[in-house]
Short mmCIF file of N, CA and C in Angstrom, two decimals:
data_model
loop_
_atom_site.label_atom_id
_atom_site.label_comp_id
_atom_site.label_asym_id
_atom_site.label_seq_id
_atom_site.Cartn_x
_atom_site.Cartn_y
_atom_site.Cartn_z
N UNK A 290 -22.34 17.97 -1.48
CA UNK A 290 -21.29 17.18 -0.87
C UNK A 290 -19.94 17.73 -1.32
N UNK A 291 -19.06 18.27 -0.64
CA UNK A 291 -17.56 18.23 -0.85
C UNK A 291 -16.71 17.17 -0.90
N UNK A 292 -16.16 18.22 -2.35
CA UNK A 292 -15.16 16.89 -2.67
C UNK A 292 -13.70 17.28 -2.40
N UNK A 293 -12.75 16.91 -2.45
CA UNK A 293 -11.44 16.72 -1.74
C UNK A 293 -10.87 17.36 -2.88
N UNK A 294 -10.57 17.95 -2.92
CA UNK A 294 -9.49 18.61 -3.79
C UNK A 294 -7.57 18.06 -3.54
N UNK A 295 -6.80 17.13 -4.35
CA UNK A 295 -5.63 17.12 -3.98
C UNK A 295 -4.54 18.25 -4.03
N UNK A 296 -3.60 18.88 -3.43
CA UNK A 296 -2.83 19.46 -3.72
C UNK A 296 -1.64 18.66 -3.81
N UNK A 297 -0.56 19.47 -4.36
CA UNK A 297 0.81 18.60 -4.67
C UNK A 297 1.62 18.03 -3.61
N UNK A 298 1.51 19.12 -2.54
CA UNK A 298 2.27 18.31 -1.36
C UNK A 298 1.22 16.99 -0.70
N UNK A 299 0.17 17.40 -1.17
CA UNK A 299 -0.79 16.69 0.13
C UNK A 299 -0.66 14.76 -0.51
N UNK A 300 -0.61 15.10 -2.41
CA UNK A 300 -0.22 13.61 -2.83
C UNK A 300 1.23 13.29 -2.84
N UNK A 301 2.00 14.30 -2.34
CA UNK A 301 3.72 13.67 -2.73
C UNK A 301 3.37 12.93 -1.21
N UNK A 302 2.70 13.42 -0.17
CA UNK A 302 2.67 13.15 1.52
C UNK A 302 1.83 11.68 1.08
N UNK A 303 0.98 11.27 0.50
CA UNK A 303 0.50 10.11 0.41
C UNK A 303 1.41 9.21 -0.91
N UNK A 304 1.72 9.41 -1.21
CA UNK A 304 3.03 8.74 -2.49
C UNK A 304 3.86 7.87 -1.92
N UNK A 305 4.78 8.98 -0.58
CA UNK A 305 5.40 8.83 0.37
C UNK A 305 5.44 7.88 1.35
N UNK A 306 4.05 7.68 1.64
CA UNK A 306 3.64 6.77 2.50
C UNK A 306 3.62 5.24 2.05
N UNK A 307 2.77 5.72 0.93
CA UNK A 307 2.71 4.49 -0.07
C UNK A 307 4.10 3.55 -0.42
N UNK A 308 4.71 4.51 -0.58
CA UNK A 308 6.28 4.18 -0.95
C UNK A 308 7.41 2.94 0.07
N UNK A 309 7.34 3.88 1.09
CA UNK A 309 7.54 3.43 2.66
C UNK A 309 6.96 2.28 3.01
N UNK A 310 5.56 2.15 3.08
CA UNK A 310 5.04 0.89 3.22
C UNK A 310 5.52 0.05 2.17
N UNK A 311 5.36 0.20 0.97
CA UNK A 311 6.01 -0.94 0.00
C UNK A 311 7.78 -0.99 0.12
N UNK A 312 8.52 -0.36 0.97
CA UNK A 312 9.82 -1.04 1.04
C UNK A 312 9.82 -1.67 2.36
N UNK A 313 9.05 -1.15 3.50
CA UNK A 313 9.17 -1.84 4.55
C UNK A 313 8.41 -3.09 4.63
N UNK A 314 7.24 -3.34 3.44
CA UNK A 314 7.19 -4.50 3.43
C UNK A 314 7.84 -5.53 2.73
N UNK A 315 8.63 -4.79 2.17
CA UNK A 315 9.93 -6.00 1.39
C UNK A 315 10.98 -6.65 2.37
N UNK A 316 11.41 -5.31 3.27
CA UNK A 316 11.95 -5.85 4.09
C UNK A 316 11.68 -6.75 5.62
N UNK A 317 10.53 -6.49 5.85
CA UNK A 317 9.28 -6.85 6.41
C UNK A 317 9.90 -8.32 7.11
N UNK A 318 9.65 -9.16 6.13
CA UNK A 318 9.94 -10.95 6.39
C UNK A 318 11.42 -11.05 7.11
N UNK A 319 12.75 -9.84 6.91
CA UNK A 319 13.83 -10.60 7.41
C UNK A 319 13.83 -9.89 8.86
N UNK A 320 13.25 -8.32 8.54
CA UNK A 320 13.44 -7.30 10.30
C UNK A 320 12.62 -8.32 11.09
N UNK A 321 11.21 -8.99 10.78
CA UNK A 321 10.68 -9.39 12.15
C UNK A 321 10.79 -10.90 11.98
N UNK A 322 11.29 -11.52 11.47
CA UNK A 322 11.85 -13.05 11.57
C UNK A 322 10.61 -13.95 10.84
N UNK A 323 9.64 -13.59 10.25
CA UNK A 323 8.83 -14.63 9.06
C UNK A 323 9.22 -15.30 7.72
N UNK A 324 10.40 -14.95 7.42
CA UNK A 324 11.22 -14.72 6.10
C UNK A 324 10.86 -16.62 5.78
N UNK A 325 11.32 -17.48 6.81
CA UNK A 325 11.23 -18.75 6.39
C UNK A 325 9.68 -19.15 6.37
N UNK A 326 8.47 -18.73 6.23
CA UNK A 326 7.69 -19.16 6.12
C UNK A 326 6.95 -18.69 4.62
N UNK A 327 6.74 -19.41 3.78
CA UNK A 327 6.99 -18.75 1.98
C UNK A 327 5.79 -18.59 1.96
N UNK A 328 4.62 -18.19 2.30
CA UNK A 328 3.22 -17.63 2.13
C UNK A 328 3.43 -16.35 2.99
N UNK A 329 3.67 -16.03 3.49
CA UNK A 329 3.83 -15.11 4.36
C UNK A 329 5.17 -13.90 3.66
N UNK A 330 6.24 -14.51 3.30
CA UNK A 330 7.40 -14.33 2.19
C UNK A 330 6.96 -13.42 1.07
N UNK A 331 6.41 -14.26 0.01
CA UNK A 331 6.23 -14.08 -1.24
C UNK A 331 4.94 -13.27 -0.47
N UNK A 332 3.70 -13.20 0.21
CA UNK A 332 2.72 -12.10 0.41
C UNK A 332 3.43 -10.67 0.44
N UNK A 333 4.38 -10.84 1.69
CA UNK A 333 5.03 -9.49 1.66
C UNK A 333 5.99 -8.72 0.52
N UNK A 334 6.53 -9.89 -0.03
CA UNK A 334 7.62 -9.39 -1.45
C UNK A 334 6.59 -8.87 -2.10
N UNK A 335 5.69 -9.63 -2.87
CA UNK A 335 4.55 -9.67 -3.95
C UNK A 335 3.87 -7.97 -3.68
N UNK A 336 3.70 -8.04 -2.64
CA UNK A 336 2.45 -6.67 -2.04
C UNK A 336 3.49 -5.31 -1.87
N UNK A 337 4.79 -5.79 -1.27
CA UNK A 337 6.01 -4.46 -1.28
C UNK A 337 6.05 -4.21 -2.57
N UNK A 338 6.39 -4.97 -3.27
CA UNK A 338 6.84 -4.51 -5.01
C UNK A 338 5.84 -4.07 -5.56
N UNK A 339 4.51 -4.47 -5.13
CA UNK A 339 3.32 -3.48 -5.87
C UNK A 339 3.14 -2.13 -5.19
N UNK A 340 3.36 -2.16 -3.98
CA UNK A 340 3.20 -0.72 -3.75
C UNK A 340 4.17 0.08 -4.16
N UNK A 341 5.50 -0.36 -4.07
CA UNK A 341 6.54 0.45 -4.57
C UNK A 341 6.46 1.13 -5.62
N UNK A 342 6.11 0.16 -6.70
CA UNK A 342 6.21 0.21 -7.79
C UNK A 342 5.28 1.45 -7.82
N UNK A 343 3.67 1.22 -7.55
CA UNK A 343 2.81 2.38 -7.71
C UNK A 343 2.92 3.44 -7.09
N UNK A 344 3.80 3.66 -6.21
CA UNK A 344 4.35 4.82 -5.62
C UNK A 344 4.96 5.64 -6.51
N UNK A 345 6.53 4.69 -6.45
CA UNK A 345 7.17 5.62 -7.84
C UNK A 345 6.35 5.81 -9.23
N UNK A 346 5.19 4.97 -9.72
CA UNK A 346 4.77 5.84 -10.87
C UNK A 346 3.75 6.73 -10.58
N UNK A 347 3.18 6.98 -9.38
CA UNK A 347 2.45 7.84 -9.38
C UNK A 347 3.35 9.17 -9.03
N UNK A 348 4.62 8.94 -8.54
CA UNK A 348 5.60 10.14 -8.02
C UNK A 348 5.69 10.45 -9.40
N UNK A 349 5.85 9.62 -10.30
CA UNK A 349 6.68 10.06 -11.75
C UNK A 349 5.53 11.02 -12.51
N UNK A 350 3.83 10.57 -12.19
CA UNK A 350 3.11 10.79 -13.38
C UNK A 350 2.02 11.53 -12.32
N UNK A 351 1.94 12.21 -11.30
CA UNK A 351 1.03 12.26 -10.25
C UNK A 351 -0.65 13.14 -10.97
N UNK A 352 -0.39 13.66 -12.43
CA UNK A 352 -1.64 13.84 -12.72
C UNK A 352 -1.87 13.04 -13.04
N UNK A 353 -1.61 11.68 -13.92
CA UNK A 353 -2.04 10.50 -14.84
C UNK A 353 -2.06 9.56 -13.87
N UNK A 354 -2.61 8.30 -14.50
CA UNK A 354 -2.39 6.75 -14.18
C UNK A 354 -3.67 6.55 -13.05
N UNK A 355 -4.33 7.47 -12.89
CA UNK A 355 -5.80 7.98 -12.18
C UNK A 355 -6.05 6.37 -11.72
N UNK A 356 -6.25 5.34 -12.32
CA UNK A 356 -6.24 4.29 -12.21
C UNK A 356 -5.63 3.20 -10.98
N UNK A 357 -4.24 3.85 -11.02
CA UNK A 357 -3.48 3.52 -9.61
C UNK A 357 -4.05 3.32 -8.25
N UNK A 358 -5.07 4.65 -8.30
CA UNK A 358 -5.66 4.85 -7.04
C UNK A 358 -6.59 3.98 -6.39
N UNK A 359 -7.17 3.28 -7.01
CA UNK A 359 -8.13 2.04 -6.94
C UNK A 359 -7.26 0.91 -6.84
N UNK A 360 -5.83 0.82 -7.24
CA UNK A 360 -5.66 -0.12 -7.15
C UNK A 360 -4.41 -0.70 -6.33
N UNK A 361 -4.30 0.73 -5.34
CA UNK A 361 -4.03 0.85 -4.28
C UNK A 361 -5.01 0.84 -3.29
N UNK A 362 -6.10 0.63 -3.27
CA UNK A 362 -7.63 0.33 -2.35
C UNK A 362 -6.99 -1.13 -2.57
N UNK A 363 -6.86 -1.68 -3.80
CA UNK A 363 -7.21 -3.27 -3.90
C UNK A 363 -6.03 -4.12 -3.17
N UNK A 364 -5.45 -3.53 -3.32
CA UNK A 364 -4.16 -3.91 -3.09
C UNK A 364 -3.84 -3.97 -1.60
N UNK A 365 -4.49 -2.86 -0.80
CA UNK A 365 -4.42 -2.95 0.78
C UNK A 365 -5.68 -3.30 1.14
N UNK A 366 -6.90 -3.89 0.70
CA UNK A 366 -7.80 -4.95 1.34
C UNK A 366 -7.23 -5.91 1.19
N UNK A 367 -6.39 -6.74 -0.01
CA UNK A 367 -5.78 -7.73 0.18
C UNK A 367 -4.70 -8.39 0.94
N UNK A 368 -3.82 -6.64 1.89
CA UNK A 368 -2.85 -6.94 2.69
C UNK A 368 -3.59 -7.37 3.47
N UNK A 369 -5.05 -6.44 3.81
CA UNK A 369 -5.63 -7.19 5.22
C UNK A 369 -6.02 -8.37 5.70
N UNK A 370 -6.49 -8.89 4.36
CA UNK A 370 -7.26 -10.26 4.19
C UNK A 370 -6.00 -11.58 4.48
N UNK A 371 -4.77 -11.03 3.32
CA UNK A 371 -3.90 -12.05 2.75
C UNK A 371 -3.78 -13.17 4.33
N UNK A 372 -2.97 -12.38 5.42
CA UNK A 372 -3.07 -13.79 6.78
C UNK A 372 -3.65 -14.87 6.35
N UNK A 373 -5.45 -14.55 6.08
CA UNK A 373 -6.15 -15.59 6.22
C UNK A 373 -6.48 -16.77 5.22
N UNK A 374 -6.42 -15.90 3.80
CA UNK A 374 -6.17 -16.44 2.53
C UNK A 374 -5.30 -17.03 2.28
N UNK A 375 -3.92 -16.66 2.38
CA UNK A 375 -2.62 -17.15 2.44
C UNK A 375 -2.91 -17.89 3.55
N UNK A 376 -3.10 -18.78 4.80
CA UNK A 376 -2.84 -19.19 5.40
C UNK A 376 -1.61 -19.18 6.14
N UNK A 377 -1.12 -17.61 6.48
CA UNK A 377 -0.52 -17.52 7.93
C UNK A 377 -0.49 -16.63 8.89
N UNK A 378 -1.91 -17.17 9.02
CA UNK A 378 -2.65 -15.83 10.02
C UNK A 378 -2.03 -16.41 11.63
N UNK A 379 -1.53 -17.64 11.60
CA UNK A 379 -0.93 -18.25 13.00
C UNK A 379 0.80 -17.56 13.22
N UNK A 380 1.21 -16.85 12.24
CA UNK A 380 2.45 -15.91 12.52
C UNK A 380 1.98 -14.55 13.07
N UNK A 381 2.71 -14.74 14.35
CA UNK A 381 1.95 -13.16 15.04
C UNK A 381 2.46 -11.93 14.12
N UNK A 382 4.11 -12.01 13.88
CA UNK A 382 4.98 -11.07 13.41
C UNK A 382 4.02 -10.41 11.78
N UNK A 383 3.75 -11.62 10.92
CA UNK A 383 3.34 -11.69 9.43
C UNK A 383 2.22 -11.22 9.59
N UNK A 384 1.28 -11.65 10.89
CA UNK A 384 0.07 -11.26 10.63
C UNK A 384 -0.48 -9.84 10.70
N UNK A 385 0.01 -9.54 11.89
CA UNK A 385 -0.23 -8.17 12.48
C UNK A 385 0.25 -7.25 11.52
N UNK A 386 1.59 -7.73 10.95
CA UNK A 386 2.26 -6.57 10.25
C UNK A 386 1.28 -6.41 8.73
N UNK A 387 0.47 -7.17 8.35
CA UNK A 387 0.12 -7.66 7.04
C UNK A 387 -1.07 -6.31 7.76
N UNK A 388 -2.03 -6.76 8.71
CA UNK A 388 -3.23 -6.28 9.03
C UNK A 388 -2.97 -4.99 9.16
N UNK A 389 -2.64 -4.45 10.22
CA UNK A 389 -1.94 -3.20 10.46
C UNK A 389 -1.44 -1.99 9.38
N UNK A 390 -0.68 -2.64 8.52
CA UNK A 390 -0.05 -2.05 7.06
C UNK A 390 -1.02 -1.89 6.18
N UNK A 391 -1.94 -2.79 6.01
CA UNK A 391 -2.89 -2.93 5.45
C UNK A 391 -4.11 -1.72 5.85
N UNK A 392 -4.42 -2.28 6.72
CA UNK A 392 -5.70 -0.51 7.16
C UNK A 392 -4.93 0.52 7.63
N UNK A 393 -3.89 0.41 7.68
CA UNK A 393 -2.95 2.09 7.37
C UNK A 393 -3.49 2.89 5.93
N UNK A 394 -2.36 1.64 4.95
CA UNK A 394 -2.35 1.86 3.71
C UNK A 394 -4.01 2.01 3.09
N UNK A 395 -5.02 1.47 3.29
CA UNK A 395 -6.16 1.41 3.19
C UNK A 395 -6.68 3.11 3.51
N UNK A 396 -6.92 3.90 4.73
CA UNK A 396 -6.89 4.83 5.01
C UNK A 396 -6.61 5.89 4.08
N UNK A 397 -4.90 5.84 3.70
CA UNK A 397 -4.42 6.79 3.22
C UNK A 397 -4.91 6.78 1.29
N UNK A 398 -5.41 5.31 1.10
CA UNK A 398 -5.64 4.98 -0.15
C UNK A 398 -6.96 5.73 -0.13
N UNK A 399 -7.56 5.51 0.43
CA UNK A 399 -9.41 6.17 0.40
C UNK A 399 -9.71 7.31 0.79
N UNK A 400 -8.56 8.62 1.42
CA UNK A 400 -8.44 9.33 1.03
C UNK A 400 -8.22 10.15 0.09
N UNK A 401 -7.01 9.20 -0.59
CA UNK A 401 -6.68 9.50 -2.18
C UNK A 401 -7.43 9.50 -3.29
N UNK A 402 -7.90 8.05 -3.19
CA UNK A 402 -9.61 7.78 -4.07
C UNK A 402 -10.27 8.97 -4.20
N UNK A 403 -10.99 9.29 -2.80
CA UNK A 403 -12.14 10.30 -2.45
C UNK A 403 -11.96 11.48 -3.35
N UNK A 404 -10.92 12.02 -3.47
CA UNK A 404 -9.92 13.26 -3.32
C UNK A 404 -10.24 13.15 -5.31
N UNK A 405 -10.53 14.91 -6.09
CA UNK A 405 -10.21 14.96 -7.03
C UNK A 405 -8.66 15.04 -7.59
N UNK A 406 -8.66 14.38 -8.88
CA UNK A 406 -7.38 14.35 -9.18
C UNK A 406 -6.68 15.92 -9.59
N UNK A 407 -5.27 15.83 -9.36
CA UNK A 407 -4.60 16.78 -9.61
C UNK A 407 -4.93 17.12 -11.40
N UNK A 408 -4.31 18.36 -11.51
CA UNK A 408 -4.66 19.40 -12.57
C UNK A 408 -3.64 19.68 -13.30
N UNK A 409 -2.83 19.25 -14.69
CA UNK A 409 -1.92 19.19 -15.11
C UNK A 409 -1.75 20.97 -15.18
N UNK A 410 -0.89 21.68 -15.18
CA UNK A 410 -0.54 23.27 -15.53
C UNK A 410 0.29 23.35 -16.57
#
């Protein structure tokens, strides 16, 4: 079975993504008008600031923190789920954007997973 070898551009290109999704979901609640509904709010703040956050430290540390990577899997099954858990799967704007972002980010996460880690030089 082949395994995925990462190269440097190929994780700065998923970092990137990662990154992006965690600011556009910060800003998320005010661009598509959910902002007043606080489960839906605090889902998107809560879940932007974690991806962000693991973006920039995996930008900072991209051989280390190996750990991240899983928990960027965890982190975007829970965007997918959150609608229903959180209870506001009845916001079209919150929901879709939650689901959508979610098996994006999911995708690009389980690629990353799959993928051996980079090789300090």
């Amino acid at each position: 079975m082949a395994t995925l070898t990462r190269s440097p551009r190929r994780a700065a290109l998923v970092y990137a993504f990662i990154l992006t999704a965690g600011i556009w979901l910060l800003l998320s609640p005010y661009l598509l008008g959910f902002a007043w509904d606080p489960n839906a709010w605090w889902n998107a703040t809560l879940i932007g600031a974690s991806l962000t956050l693991i973006a920039l430290l995996r930008f900072a540390n991209p051989t280390g923190l190996t750990g991240l990577r899983w928990t960027t899997l965890i982190v975007a099954l829970w965007l997918m789920i959150s609608p229903f858990v959180a209870d506001y799967y009845d916001i079209r704007a919150a929901f879709w954007n939650a689901f959508i972002l979610g098996a994006l980010t999911l995708v690009v996460a389980t690629s990353e997973a799959a993928s051996r880690p980079l090789r300090a030089r």
